[in-house]
mmCIF file of C-alpha atoms in Angstrom:
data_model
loop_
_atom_site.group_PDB
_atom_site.id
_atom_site.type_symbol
_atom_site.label_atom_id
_atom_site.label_comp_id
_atom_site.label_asym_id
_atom_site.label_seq_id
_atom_site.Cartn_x
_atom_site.Cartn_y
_atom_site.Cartn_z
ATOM 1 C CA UNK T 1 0.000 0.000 0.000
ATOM 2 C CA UNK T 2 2.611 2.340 0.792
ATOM 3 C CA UNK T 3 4.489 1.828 -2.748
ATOM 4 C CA UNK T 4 1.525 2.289 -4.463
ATOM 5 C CA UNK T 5 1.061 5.642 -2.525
ATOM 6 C CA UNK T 6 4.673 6.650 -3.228
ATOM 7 C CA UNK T 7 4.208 6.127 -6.747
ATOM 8 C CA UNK T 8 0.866 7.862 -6.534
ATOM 9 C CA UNK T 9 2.427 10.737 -5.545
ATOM 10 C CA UNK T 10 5.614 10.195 -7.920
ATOM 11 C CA UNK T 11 2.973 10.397 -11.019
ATOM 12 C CA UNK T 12 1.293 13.500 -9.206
ATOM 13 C CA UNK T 13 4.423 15.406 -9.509
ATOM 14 C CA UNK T 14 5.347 14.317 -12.511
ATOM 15 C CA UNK T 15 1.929 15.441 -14.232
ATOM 16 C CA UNK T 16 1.881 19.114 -12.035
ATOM 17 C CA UNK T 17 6.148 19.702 -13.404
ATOM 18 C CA UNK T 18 4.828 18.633 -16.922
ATOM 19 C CA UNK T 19 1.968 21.213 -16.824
ATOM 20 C CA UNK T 20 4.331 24.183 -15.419
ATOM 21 C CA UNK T 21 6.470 22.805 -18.428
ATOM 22 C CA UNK T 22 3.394 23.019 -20.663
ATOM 23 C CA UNK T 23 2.496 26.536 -19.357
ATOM 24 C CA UNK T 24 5.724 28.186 -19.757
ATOM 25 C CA UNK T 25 6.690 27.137 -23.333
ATOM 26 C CA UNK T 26 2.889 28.694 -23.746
ATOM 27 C CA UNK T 27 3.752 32.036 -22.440
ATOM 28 C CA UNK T 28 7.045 31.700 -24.099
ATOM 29 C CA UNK T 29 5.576 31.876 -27.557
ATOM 30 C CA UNK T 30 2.317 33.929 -26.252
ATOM 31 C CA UNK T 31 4.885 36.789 -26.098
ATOM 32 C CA UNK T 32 6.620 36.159 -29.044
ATOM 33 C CA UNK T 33 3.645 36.023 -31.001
ATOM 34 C CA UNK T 34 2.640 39.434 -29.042
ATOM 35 C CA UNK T 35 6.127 41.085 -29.995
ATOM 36 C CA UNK T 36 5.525 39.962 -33.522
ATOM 37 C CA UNK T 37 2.292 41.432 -34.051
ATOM 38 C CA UNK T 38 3.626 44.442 -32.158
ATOM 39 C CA UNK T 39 6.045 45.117 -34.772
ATOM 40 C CA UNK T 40 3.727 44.656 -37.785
ATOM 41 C CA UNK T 41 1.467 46.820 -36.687
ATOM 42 C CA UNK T 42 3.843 49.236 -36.438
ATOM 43 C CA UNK T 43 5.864 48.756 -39.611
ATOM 44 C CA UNK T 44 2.260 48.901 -41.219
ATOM 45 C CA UNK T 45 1.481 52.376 -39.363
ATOM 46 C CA UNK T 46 4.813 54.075 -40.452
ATOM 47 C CA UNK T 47 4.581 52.571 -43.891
ATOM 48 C CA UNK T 48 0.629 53.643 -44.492
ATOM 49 C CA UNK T 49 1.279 57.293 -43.083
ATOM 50 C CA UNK T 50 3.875 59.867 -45.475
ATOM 51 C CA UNK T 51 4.407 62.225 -42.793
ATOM 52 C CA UNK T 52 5.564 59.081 -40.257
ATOM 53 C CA UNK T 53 7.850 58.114 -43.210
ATOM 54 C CA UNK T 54 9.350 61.820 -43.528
ATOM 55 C CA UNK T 55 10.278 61.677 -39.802
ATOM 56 C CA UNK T 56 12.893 58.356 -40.683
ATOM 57 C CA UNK T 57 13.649 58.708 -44.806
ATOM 58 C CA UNK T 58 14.942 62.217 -46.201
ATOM 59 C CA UNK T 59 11.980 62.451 -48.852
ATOM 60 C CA UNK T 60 15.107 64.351 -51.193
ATOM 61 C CA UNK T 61 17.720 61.728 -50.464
ATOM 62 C CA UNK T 62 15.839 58.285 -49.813
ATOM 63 C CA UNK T 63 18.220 58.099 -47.150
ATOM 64 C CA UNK T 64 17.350 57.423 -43.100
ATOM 65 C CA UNK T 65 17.142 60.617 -40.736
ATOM 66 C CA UNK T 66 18.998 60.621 -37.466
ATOM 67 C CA UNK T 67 15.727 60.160 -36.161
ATOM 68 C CA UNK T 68 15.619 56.498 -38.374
ATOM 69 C CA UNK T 69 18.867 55.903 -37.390
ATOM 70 C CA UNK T 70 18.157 56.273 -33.598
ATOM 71 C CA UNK T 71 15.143 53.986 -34.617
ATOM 72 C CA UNK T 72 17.271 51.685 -36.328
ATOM 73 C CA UNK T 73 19.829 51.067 -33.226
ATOM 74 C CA UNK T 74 17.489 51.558 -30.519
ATOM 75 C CA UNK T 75 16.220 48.000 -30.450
ATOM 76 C CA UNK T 76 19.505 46.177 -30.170
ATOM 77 C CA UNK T 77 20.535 48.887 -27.497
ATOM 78 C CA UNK T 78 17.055 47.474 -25.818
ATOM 79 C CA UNK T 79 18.422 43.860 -25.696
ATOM 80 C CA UNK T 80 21.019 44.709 -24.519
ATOM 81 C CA UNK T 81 19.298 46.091 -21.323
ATOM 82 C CA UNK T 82 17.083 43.610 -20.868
ATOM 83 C CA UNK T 83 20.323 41.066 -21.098
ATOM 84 C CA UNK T 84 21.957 42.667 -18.704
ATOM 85 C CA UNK T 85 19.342 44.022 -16.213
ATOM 86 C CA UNK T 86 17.625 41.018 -16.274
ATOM 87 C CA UNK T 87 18.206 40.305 -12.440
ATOM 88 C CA UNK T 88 17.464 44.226 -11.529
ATOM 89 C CA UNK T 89 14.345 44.761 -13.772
ATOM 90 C CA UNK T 90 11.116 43.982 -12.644
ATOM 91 C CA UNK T 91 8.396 41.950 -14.566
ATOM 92 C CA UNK T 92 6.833 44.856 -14.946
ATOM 93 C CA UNK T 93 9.924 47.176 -16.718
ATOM 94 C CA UNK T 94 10.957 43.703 -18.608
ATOM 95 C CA UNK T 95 7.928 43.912 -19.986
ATOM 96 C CA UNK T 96 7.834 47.564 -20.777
ATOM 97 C CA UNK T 97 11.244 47.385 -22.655
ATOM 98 C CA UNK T 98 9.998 44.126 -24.327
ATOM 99 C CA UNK T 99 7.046 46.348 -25.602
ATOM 100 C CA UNK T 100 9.020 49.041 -26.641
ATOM 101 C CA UNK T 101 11.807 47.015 -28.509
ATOM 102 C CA UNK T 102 8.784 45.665 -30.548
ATOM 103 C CA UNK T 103 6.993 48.885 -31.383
ATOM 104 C CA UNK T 104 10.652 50.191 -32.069
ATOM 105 C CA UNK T 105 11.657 47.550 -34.336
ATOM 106 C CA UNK T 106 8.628 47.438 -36.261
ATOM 107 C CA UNK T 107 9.330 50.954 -37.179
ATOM 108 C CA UNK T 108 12.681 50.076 -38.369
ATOM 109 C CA UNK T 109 11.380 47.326 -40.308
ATOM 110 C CA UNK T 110 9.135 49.523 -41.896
ATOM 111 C CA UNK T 111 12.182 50.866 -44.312
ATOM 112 C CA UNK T 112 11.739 46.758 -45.849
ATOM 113 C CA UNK T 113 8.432 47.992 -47.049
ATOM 114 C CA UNK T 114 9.914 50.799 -48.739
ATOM 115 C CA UNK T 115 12.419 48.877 -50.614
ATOM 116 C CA UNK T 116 10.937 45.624 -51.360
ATOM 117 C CA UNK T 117 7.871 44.542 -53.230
ATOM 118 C CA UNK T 118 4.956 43.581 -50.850
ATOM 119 C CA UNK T 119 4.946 39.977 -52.050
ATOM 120 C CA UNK T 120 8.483 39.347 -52.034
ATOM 121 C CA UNK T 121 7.941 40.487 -48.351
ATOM 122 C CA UNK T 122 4.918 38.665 -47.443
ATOM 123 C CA UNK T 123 6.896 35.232 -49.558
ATOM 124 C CA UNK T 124 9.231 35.933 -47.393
ATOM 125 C CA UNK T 125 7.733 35.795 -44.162
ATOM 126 C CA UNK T 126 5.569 32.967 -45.102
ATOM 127 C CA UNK T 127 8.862 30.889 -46.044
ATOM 128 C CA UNK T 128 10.434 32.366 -42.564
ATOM 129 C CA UNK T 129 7.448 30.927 -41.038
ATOM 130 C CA UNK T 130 7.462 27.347 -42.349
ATOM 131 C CA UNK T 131 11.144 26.915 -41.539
ATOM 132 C CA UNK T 132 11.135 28.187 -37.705
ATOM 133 C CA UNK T 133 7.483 26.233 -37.613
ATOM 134 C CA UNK T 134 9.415 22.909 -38.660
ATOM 135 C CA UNK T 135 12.767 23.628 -36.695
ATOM 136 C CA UNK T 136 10.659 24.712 -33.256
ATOM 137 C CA UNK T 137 8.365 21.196 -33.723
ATOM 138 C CA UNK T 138 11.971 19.574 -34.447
ATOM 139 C CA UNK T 139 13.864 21.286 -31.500
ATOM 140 C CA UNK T 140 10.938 20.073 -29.126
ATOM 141 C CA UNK T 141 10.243 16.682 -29.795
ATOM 142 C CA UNK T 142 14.065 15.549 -31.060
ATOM 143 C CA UNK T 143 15.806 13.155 -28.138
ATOM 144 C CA UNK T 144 19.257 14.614 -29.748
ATOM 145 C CA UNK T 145 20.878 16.466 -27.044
ATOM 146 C CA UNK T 146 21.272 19.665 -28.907
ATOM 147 C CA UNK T 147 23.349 21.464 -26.695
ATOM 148 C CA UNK T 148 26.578 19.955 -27.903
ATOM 149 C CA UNK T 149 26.328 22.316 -31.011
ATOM 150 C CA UNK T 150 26.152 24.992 -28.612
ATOM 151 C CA UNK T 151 29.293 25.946 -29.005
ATOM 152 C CA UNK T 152 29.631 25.545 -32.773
ATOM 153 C CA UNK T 153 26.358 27.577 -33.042
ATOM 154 C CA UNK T 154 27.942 30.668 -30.501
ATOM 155 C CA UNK T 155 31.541 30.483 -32.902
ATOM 156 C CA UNK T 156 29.156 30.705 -36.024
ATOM 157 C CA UNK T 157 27.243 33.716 -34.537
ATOM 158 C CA UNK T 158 29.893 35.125 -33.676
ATOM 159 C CA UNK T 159 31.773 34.726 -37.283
ATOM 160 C CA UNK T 160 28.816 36.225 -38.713
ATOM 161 C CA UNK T 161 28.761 39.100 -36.968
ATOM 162 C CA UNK T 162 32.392 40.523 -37.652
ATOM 163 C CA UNK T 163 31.456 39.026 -41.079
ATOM 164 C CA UNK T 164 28.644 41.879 -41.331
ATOM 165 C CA UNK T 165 30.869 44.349 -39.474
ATOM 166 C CA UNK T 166 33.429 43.769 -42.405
ATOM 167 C CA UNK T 167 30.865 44.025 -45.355
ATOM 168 C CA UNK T 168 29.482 47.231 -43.585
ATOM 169 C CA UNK T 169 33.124 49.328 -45.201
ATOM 170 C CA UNK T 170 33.493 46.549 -47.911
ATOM 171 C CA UNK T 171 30.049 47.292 -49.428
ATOM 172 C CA UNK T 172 30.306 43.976 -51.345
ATOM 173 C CA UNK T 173 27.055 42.253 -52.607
ATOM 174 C CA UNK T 174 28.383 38.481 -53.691
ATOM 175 C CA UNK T 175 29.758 38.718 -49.655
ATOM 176 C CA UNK T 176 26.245 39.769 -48.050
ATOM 177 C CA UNK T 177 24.693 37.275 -50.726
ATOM 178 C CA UNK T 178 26.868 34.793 -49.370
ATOM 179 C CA UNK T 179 26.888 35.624 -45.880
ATOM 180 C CA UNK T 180 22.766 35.637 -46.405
ATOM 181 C CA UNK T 181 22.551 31.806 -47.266
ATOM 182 C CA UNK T 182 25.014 31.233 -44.133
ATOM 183 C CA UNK T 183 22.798 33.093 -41.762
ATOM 184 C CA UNK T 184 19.597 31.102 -43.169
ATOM 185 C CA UNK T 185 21.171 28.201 -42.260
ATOM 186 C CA UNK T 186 22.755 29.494 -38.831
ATOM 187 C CA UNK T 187 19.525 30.561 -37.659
ATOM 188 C CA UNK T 188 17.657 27.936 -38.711
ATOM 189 C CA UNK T 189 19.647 25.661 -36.982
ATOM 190 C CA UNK T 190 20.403 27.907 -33.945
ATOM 191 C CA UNK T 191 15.697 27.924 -33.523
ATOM 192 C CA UNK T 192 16.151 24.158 -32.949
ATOM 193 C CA UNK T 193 18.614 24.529 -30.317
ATOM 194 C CA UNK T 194 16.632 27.724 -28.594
ATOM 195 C CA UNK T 195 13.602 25.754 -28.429
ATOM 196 C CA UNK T 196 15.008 22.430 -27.181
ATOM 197 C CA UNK T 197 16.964 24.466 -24.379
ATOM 198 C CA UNK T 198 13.781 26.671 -23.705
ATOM 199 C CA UNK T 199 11.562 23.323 -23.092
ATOM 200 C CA UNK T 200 14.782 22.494 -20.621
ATOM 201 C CA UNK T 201 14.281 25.854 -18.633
ATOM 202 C CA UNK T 202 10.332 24.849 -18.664
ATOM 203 C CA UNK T 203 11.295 21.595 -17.179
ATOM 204 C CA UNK T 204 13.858 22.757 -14.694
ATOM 205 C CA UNK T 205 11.178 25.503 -13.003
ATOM 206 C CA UNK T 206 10.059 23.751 -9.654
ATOM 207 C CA UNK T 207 6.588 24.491 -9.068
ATOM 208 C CA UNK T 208 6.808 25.332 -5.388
ATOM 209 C CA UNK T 209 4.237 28.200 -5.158
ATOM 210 C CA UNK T 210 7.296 30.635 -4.458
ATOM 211 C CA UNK T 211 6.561 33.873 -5.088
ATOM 212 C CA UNK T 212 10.422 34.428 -6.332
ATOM 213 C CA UNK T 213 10.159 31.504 -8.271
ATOM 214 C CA UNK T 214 7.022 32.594 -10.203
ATOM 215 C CA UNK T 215 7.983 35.793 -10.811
ATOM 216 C CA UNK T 216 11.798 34.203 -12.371
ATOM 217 C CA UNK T 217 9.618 32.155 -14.528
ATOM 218 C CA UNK T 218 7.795 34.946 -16.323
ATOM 219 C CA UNK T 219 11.155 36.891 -16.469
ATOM 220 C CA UNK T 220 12.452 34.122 -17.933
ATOM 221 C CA UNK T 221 9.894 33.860 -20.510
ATOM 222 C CA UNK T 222 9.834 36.920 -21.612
ATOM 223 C CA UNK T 223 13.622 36.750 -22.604
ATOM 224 C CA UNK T 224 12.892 32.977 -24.210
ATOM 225 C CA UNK T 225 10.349 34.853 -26.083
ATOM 226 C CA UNK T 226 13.136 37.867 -27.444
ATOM 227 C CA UNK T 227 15.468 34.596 -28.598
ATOM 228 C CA UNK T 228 13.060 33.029 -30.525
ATOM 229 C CA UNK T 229 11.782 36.326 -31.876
ATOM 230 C CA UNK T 230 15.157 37.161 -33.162
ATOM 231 C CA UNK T 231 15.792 34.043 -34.488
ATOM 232 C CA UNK T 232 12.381 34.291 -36.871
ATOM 233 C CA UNK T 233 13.501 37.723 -37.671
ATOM 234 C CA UNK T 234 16.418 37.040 -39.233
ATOM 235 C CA UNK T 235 15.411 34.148 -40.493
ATOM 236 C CA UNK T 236 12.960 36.150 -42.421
ATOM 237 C CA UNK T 237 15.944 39.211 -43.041
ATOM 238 C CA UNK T 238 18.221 36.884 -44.717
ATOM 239 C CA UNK T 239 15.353 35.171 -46.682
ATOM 240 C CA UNK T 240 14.543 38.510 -48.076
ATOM 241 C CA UNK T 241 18.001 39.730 -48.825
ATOM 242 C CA UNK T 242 18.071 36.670 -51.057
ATOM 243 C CA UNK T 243 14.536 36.374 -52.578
ATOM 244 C CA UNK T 244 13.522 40.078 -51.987
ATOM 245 C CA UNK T 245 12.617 41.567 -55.137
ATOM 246 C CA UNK T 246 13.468 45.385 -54.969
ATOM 247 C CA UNK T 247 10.919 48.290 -56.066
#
C-alpha cells in the first residue's frame, strides 16, 4: 500500500512539473507572437502614413534621418538592457522594454516595405514561417541532445557578426549574398537549439508556489520569447536579402 502511494504521488508530480512545463513554453511563444504582431502593426502604421515616413527617410535623399537611425539602433541597445538588467528589472519594466523594442523595431522594419515589393515580403515571411514552424516542432520533440552544437552555433554567430561588421566598409554584394545563405542556415539551426533548451528551462522551473520563483519564470519567458523572436527575424531578413525583389 505504501508503494503504491509513493508512486501515486511520484505520477502527481510528474503530471503538475509537466503542466508548469506546458504553461511556460505557452507564455514563451504567447509573447513572441505578441512582440511579432507588435512590430507589424507598427511597420504597417509608419509605412501607411507619409508624414511618419518623412520623420525616418529624407523624402530628397531616400536616405534614413537621425531620427531612423536612432530607430534603427534603438532596439539592439534594448536587448542589450534587458540582457543585462535582467536580475534588476522587474516583470513589470521587462515587460515595458519588451514592448518598446517591438513597437521600435517594427518601425525600423518599416524601411523593408519601402524597398521591397509587398509579395516578395509577405513570400518571405511565409517561407520564414514554415522553416522556424518545422525547426521549433523539431527542437521540441528531437531526443538529440542539442546542446553539444552549442558551441559551434555561438563560434558561427559570432563569425557572422564581424562578417557583417566587415561588409558594412566593404560594401560587397556576392559577400552579403553569401553571408545571407550562411545566416539562413545558422539561424535555422540555432531555432532548434533555442527551443530544445527553452523546453529544458520549462522543465527545470520547480513548481513550489514561491513567489520568487514565479515571478523568475515569467522573467524568464519573456527573454525565451526575445530569442526566438530574433531568431524568426532574421530568419525572415536573410530570406529577403536573397529572394527580396526590390521596387
Amino acid at each position: 500500500m505504501e508503494q503504491q502511494n509513493y508512486q501515486y504521488q511520484e505520477n502527481s508530480v510528474f503530471v503538475q512539473e509537466n503542466a508548469v512545463s506546458k504553461k511556460f513554453f505557452a507564455n514563451v511563444f504567447t509573447w513572441m507572437f505578441v512582440a511579432l504582431a507588435i512590430s507589424t502593426l507598427a511597420a504597417y502604421f509608419i509605412n501607411s502614413s507619409l508624414e511618419a515616413q518623412s520623420y525616418l527617410i529624407n523624402p530628397l535623399t531616400g536616405g534614413r534621418t537621425t531620427l531612423g537611425t536612432v530607430a534603427m539602433f534603438a532596439p539592439l541597445a534594448l536587448v542589450l538592457i534587458m540582457g543585462a538588467g535582467f536580475s534588476r528589472l522587474s516583470y513589470g519594466v521587462l515587460v515595458g522594454v519588451f514592448i518598446l523594442f517591438a513597437s521600435l523595431l517594427g518601425i525600423s522594419l518599416s524601411y523593408i516595405l519601402v524597398v521591397y515589393q509587398l509579395g516578395s515580403v509577405v513570400g518571405c515571411f511565409a517561407a520564414a514561417a514554415g522553416i522556424f514552424g518545422i525547426m521549433a516542432v523539431l527542437g521540441y520533440t528531437t531526443d538529440v541532445d542539442l546542446s553539444k552544437f552549442g558551441p559551434i552555433l555561438m563560434v558561427g554567430l559570432v563569425g557572422l557578426i564581424i562578417a557583417s561588421v566587415v561588409n558594412w566598409f566593404l560594401q560587397s554584394a556576392q559577400f552579403d549574398y553569401i553571408m545571407s545563405f550562411f545566416g539562413v542556415a545558422l539561424f535555422t539551426a540555432l531555432t532548434a537549439y533555442d527551443v530544445q533548451k527553452i523546453k529544458r528551462i520549462g522543465l527545470g522551473i520547480e513548481a513550489n508556489g514561491d513567489q520568487i520563483v514565479a515571478v523568475d519564470s515569467k522573467k524568464l519567458a519573456i527573454m525565451s520569447a526575445l530569442t526566438l523572436y530574433l531568431d524568426f527575424l532574421n530568419i525572415f531578413l536573410f530570406l529577403l536579402r536573397i529572394f527580396g525583389g526590390r521596387k
